[in-house]
């Protein structure tokens, strides 16, 4: 699931000289995005079914999540098991979900006109609120030291400034 909300506003061209110099030609744009986690399939690296194919699904025995607010224990190791010899794991593909994310991107742009020339000053911020946006946890049941752990995240707040000269 993804929810996007976008908005923008541009200030009008003011009549008074001082107000026009300070307040005219500003544009503000914003994107707010919330998304649920992406589906995961817990796998084993061995071939318990004897099909000659690795990466088979593990068996889900209970509630798959450990502490969903915890990076070292996002998935519950005790809720999964390797399939018995000659069998495939009992877990639907994509039955488990990684952490969701939310994000705010914003830009502030000002246009300056100089006869036939134009200067555009732009300030942009990505992940303005600096929310931690975690990547998916490890879903390899055969690696118990890293299984269920979230070890990385998306970019933190990034800000940039740019000038563009049109002639």
mmCIF file of C-alpha atoms in Angstrom, residues 3-7 30-34 101-105 129 131:
data_model
loop_
_atom_site.group_PDB
_atom_site.id
_atom_site.type_symbol
_atom_site.label_atom_id
_atom_site.label_comp_id
_atom_site.label_asym_id
_atom_site.label_seq_id
_atom_site.Cartn_x
_atom_site.Cartn_y
_atom_site.Cartn_z
ATOM 1 C CA UNK A 3 -0.311 6.844 -0.029
ATOM 2 C CA UNK A 4 1.077 9.964 -1.734
ATOM 3 C CA UNK A 5 0.014 13.512 -0.993
ATOM 4 C CA UNK A 6 1.477 16.302 -3.097
ATOM 5 C CA UNK A 7 1.003 20.020 -2.935
ATOM 6 C CA UNK A 30 5.879 19.081 -1.099
ATOM 7 C CA UNK A 31 5.466 15.313 -1.338
ATOM 8 C CA UNK A 32 4.342 13.224 1.650
ATOM 9 C CA UNK A 33 4.571 9.457 1.142
ATOM 10 C CA UNK A 34 3.564 6.591 3.425
ATOM 11 C CA UNK A 101 8.178 3.862 5.638
ATOM 12 C CA UNK A 102 7.091 7.482 5.622
ATOM 13 C CA UNK A 103 8.791 10.442 4.038
ATOM 14 C CA UNK A 104 8.456 14.187 3.384
ATOM 15 C CA UNK A 105 10.292 15.885 0.504
ATOM 16 C CA UNK A 129 11.727 15.070 9.080
ATOM 17 C CA UNK A 131 12.686 9.751 9.984
#
